[in-house]
Short mmCIF file of N, CA, C and O in Angstrom, two decimals:
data_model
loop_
_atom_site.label_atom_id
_atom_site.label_comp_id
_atom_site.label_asym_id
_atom_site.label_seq_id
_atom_site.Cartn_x
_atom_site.Cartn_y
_atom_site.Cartn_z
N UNK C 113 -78.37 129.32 127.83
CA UNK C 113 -78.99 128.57 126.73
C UNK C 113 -80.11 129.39 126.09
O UNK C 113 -79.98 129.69 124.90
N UNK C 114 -81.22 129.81 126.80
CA UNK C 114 -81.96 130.86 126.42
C UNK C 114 -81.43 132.05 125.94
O UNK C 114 -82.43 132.76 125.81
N UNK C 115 -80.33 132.78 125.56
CA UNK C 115 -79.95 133.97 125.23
C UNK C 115 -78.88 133.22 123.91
O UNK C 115 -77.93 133.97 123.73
N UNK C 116 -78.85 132.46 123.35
CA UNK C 116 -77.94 131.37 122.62
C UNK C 116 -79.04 132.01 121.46
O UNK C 116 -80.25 132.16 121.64
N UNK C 117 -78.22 132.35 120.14
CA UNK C 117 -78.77 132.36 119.02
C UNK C 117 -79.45 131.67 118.13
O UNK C 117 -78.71 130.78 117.72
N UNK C 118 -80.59 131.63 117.56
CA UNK C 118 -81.65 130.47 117.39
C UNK C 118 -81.35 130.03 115.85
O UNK C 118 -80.94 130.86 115.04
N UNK C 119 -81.56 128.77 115.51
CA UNK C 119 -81.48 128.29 113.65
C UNK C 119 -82.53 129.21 113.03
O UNK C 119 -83.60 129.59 113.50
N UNK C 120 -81.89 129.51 111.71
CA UNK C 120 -82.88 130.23 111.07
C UNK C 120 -83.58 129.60 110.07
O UNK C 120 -84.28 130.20 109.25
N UNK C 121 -83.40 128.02 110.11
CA UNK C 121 -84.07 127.27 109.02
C UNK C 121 -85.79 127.63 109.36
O UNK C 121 -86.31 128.13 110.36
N UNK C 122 -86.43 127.10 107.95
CA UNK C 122 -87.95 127.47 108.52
C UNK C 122 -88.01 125.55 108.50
O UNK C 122 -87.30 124.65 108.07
N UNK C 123 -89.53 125.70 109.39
CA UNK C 123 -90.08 125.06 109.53
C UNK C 123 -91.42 124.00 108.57
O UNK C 123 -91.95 124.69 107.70
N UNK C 124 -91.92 122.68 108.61
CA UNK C 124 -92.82 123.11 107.39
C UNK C 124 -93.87 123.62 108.04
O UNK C 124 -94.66 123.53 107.10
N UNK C 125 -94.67 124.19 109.12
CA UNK C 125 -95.13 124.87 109.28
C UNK C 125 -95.06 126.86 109.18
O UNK C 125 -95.85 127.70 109.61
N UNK C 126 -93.84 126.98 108.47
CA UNK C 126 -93.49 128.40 108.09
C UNK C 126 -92.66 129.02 108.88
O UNK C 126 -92.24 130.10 108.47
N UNK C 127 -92.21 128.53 110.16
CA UNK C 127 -92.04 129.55 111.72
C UNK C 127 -90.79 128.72 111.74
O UNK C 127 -90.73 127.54 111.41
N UNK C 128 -89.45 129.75 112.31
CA UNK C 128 -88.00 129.63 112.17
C UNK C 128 -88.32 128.31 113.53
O UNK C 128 -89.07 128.14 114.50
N UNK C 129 -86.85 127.38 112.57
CA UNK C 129 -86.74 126.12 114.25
C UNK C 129 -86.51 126.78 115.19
O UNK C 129 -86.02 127.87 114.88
N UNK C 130 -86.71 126.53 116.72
CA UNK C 130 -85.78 126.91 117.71
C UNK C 130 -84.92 126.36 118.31
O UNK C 130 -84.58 126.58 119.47
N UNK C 131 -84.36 125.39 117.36
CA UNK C 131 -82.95 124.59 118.54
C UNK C 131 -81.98 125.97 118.86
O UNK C 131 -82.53 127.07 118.77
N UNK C 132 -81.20 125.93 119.06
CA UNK C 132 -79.83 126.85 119.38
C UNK C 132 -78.58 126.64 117.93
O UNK C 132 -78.01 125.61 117.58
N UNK C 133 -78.51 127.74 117.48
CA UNK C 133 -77.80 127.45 116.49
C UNK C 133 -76.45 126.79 116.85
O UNK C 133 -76.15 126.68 118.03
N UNK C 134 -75.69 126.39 115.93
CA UNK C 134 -74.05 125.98 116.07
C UNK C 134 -73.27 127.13 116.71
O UNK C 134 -73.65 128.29 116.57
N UNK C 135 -72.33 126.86 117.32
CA UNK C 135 -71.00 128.00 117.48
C UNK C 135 -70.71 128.16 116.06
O UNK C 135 -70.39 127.31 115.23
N UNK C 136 -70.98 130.06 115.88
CA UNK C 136 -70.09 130.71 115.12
C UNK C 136 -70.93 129.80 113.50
O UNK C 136 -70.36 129.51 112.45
N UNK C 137 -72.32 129.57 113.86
CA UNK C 137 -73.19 129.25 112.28
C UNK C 137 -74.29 129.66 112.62
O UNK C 137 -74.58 129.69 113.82
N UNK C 138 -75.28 130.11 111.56
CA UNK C 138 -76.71 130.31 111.63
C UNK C 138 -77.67 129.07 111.61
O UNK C 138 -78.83 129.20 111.25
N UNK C 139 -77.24 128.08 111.94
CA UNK C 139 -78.12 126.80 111.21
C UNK C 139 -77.66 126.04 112.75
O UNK C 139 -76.68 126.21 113.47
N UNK C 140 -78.93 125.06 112.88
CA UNK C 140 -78.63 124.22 114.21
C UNK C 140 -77.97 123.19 113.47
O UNK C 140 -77.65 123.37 112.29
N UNK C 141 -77.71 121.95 114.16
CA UNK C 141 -77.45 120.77 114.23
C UNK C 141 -78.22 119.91 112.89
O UNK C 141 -77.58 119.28 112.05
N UNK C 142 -79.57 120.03 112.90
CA UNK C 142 -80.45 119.36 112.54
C UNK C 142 -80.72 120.13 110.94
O UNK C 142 -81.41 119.62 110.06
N UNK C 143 -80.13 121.24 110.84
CA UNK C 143 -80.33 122.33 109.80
C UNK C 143 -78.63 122.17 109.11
O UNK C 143 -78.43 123.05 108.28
N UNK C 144 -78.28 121.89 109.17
CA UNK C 144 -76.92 122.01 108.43
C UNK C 144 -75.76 123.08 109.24
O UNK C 144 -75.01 123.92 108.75
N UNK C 145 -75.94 122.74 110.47
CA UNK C 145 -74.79 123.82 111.32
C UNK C 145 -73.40 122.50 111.53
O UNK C 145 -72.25 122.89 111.37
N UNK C 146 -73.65 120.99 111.88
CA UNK C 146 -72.66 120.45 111.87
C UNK C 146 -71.74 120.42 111.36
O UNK C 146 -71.71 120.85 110.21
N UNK C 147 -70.45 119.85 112.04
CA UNK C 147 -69.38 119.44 111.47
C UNK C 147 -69.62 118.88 110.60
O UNK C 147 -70.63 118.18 110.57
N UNK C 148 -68.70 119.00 109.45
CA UNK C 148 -68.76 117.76 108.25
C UNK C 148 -69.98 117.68 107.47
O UNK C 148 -69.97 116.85 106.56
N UNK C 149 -71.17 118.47 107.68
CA UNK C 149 -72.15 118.15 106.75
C UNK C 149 -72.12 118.98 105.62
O UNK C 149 -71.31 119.91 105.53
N UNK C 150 -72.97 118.70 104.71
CA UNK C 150 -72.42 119.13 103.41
C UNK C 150 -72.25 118.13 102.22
O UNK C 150 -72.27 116.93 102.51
N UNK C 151 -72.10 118.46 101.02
CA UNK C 151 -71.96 117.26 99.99
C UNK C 151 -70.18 117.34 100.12
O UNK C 151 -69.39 118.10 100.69
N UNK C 152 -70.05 116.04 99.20
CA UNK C 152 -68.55 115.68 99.33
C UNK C 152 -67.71 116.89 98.81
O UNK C 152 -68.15 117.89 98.24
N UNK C 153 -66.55 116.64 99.08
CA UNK C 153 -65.70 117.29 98.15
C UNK C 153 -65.39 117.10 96.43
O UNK C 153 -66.42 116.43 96.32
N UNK C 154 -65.11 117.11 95.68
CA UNK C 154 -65.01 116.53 94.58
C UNK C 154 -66.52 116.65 93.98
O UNK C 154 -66.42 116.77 92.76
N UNK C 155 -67.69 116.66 94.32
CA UNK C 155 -68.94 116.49 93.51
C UNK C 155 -68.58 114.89 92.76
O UNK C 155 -68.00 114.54 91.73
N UNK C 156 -69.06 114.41 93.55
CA UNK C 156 -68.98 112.80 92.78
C UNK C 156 -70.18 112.28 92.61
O UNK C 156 -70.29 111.19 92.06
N UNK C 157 -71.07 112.87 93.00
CA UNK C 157 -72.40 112.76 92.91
C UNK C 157 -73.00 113.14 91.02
O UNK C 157 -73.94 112.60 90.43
N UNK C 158 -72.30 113.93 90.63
CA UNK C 158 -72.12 114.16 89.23
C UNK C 158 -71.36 113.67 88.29
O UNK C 158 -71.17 114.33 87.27
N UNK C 159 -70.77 112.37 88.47
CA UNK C 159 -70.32 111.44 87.63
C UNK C 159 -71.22 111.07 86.33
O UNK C 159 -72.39 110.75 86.57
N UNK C 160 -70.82 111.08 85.07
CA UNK C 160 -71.84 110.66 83.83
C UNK C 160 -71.33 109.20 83.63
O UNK C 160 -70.25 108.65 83.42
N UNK C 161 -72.52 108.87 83.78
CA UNK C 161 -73.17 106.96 83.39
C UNK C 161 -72.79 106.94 81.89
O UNK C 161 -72.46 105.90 81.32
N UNK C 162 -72.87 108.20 81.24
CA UNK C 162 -73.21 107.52 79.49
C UNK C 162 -74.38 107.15 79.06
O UNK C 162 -74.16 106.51 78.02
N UNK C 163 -75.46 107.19 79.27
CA UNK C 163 -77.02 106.66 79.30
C UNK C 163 -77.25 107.80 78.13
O UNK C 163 -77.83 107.70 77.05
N UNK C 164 -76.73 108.66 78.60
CA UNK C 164 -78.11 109.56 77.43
C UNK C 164 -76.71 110.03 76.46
O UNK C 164 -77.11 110.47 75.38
N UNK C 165 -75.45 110.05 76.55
CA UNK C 165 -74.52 110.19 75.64
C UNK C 165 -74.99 109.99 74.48
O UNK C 165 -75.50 108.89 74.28
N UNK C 166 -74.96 110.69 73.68
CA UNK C 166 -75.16 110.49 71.84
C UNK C 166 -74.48 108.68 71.46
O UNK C 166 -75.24 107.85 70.97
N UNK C 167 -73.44 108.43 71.69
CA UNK C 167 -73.03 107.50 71.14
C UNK C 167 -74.06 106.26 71.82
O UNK C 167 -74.56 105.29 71.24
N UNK C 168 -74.17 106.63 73.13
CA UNK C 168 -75.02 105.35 73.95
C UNK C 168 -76.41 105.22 73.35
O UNK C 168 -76.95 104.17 73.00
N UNK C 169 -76.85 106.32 73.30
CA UNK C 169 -78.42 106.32 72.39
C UNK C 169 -78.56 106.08 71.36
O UNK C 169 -79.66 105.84 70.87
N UNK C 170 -77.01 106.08 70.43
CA UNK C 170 -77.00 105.25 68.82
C UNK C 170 -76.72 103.95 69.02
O UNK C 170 -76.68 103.24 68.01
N UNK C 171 -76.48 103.38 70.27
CA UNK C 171 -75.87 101.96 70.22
C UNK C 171 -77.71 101.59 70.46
O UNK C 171 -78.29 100.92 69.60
N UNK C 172 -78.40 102.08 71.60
CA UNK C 172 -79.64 101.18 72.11
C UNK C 172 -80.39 101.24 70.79
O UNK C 172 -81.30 100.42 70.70
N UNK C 173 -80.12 102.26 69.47
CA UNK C 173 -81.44 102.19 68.44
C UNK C 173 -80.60 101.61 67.99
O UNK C 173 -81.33 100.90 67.31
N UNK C 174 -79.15 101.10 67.63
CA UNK C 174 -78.89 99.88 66.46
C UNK C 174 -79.53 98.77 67.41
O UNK C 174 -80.39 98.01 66.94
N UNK C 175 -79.29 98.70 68.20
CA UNK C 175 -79.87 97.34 69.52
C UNK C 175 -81.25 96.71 68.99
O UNK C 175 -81.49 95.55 68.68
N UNK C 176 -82.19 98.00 69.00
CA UNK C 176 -83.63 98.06 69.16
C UNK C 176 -84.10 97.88 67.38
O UNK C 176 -85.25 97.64 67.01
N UNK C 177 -83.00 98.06 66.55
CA UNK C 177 -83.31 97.84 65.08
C UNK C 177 -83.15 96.88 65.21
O UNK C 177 -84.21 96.33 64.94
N UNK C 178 -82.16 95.90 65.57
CA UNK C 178 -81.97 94.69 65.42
C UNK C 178 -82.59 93.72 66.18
O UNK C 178 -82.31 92.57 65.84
N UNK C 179 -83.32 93.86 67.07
CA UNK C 179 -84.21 93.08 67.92
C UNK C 179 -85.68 93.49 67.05
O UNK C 179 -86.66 92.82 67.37
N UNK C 180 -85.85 94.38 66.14
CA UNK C 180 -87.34 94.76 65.50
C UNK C 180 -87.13 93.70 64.37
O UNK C 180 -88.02 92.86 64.27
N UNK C 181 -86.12 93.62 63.55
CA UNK C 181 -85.66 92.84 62.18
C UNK C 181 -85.34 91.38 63.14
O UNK C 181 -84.77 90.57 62.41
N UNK C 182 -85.51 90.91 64.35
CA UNK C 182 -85.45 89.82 64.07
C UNK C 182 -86.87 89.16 65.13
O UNK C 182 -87.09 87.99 65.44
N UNK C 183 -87.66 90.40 65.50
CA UNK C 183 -88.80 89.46 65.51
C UNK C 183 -89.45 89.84 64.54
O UNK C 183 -90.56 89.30 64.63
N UNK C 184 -89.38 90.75 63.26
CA UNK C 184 -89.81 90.61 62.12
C UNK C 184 -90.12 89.34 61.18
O UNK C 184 -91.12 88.84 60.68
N UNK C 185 -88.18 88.99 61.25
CA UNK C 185 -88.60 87.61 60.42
C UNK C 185 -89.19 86.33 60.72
O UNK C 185 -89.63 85.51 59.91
N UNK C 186 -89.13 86.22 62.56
CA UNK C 186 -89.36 85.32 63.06
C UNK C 186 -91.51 85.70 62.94
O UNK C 186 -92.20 84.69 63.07
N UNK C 187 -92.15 86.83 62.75
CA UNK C 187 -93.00 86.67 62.47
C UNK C 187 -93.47 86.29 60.92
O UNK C 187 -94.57 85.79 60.70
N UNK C 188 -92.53 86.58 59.87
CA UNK C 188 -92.66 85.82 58.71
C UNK C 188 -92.27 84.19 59.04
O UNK C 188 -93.26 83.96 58.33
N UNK C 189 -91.97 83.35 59.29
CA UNK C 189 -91.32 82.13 59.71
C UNK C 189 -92.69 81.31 59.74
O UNK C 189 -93.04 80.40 58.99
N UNK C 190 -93.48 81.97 61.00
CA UNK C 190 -94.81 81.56 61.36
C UNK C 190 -95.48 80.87 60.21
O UNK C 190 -96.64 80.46 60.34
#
Protein backbone atom coordinates (compact mmCIF):
# COMPACT_ATOMS: atom_id res chain seq x y z
CA UNK A 1 0.00 0.00 0.00
CA UNK A 2 2.82 2.35 0.86
CA UNK A 3 4.79 1.84 -2.46
CA UNK A 4 1.11 2.25 -4.43
CA UNK A 5 1.21 5.42 -6.56
CA UNK A 6 -0.22 8.56 -4.96
CA UNK A 7 -3.35 11.08 -6.61
CA UNK A 8 -1.92 13.93 -8.10
CA UNK A 9 -4.90 16.18 -7.45
CA UNK A 10 -3.82 19.26 -5.29
CA UNK A 11 -5.16 19.98 -2.29
CA UNK A 12 -6.82 23.40 -1.07
CA UNK A 13 -4.04 23.69 0.96
CA UNK A 14 -1.58 23.46 -2.27
CA UNK A 15 0.12 19.87 -1.36
CA UNK A 16 -0.77 16.72 -3.78
CA UNK A 17 -3.74 14.30 -1.90
CA UNK A 18 -2.28 11.17 -0.63
CA UNK A 19 -4.94 8.56 -1.05
CA UNK A 20 -3.47 5.80 -3.46
CA UNK A 21 -4.29 6.46 -6.89
CA UNK A 22 -6.78 4.10 -9.05
CA UNK A 23 -5.35 1.00 -10.96
CA UNK A 24 -3.78 2.08 -14.14
CA UNK A 25 -5.10 6.26 -13.33
CA UNK A 26 -3.36 9.21 -11.84
CA UNK A 27 -6.32 10.44 -9.79
CA UNK A 28 -7.69 8.61 -6.52
CA UNK A 29 -11.17 7.72 -5.93
CA UNK A 30 -12.15 11.00 -4.47
CA UNK A 31 -10.24 12.92 -7.48
CA UNK A 32 -11.85 11.50 -10.47
CA UNK A 33 -9.93 7.98 -10.75
CA UNK A 34 -13.45 6.04 -10.47
CA UNK A 35 -15.38 4.01 -12.49
CA UNK A 36 -18.01 5.85 -14.30
CA UNK A 37 -17.17 9.30 -13.17
CA UNK A 38 -17.16 11.88 -15.52
CA UNK A 39 -19.98 13.97 -17.27
CA UNK A 40 -22.54 12.02 -19.32
CA UNK A 41 -22.18 10.90 -22.59
CA UNK A 42 -24.09 12.95 -25.03
CA UNK A 43 -23.36 16.47 -23.10
CA UNK A 44 -26.95 16.95 -22.08
CA UNK A 45 -26.03 19.26 -19.72
CA UNK A 46 -25.87 21.71 -22.82
CA UNK A 47 -29.32 21.54 -23.96
CA UNK A 48 -30.72 25.30 -25.07
CA UNK A 49 -33.88 26.49 -23.02
CA UNK A 50 -34.48 29.31 -25.70
CA UNK A 51 -34.29 32.11 -22.97
CA UNK A 52 -31.87 34.24 -24.59
CA UNK A 53 -32.78 33.02 -28.35
CA UNK A 54 -33.42 36.19 -30.47
CA UNK A 55 -36.95 35.14 -31.15
CA UNK A 56 -37.57 34.50 -27.19
CA UNK A 57 -36.21 38.01 -26.33
CA UNK A 58 -38.60 39.54 -29.12
CA UNK A 59 -41.53 37.70 -27.67
CA UNK A 60 -40.68 38.98 -23.67
CA UNK A 61 -40.32 42.87 -25.22
CA UNK A 62 -43.70 42.46 -27.26
CA UNK A 63 -44.89 40.92 -23.66
CA UNK A 64 -43.31 43.82 -21.70
CA UNK A 65 -44.78 46.50 -24.42
CA UNK A 66 -47.93 45.28 -23.85
CA UNK A 67 -48.09 45.03 -20.13
CA UNK A 68 -46.40 48.98 -20.28
CA UNK A 69 -49.57 50.15 -22.75
CA UNK A 70 -51.86 48.59 -20.49
CA UNK A 71 -50.86 49.91 -17.22
CA UNK A 72 -50.51 53.05 -19.17
CA UNK A 73 -54.08 53.37 -19.87
CA UNK A 74 -55.21 51.97 -16.78
CA UNK A 75 -53.16 54.98 -15.29
CA UNK A 76 -55.12 57.40 -17.58
CA UNK A 77 -58.58 55.69 -16.37
CA UNK A 78 -57.69 56.95 -12.79
Amino acid sequence: MRASPRCGARTRGGHTCQAPAMRGKTRCRMHGGGRGCGAPKGNFNARKHGMFAQDGIAERRQVQDLLDDAWKLLREMK
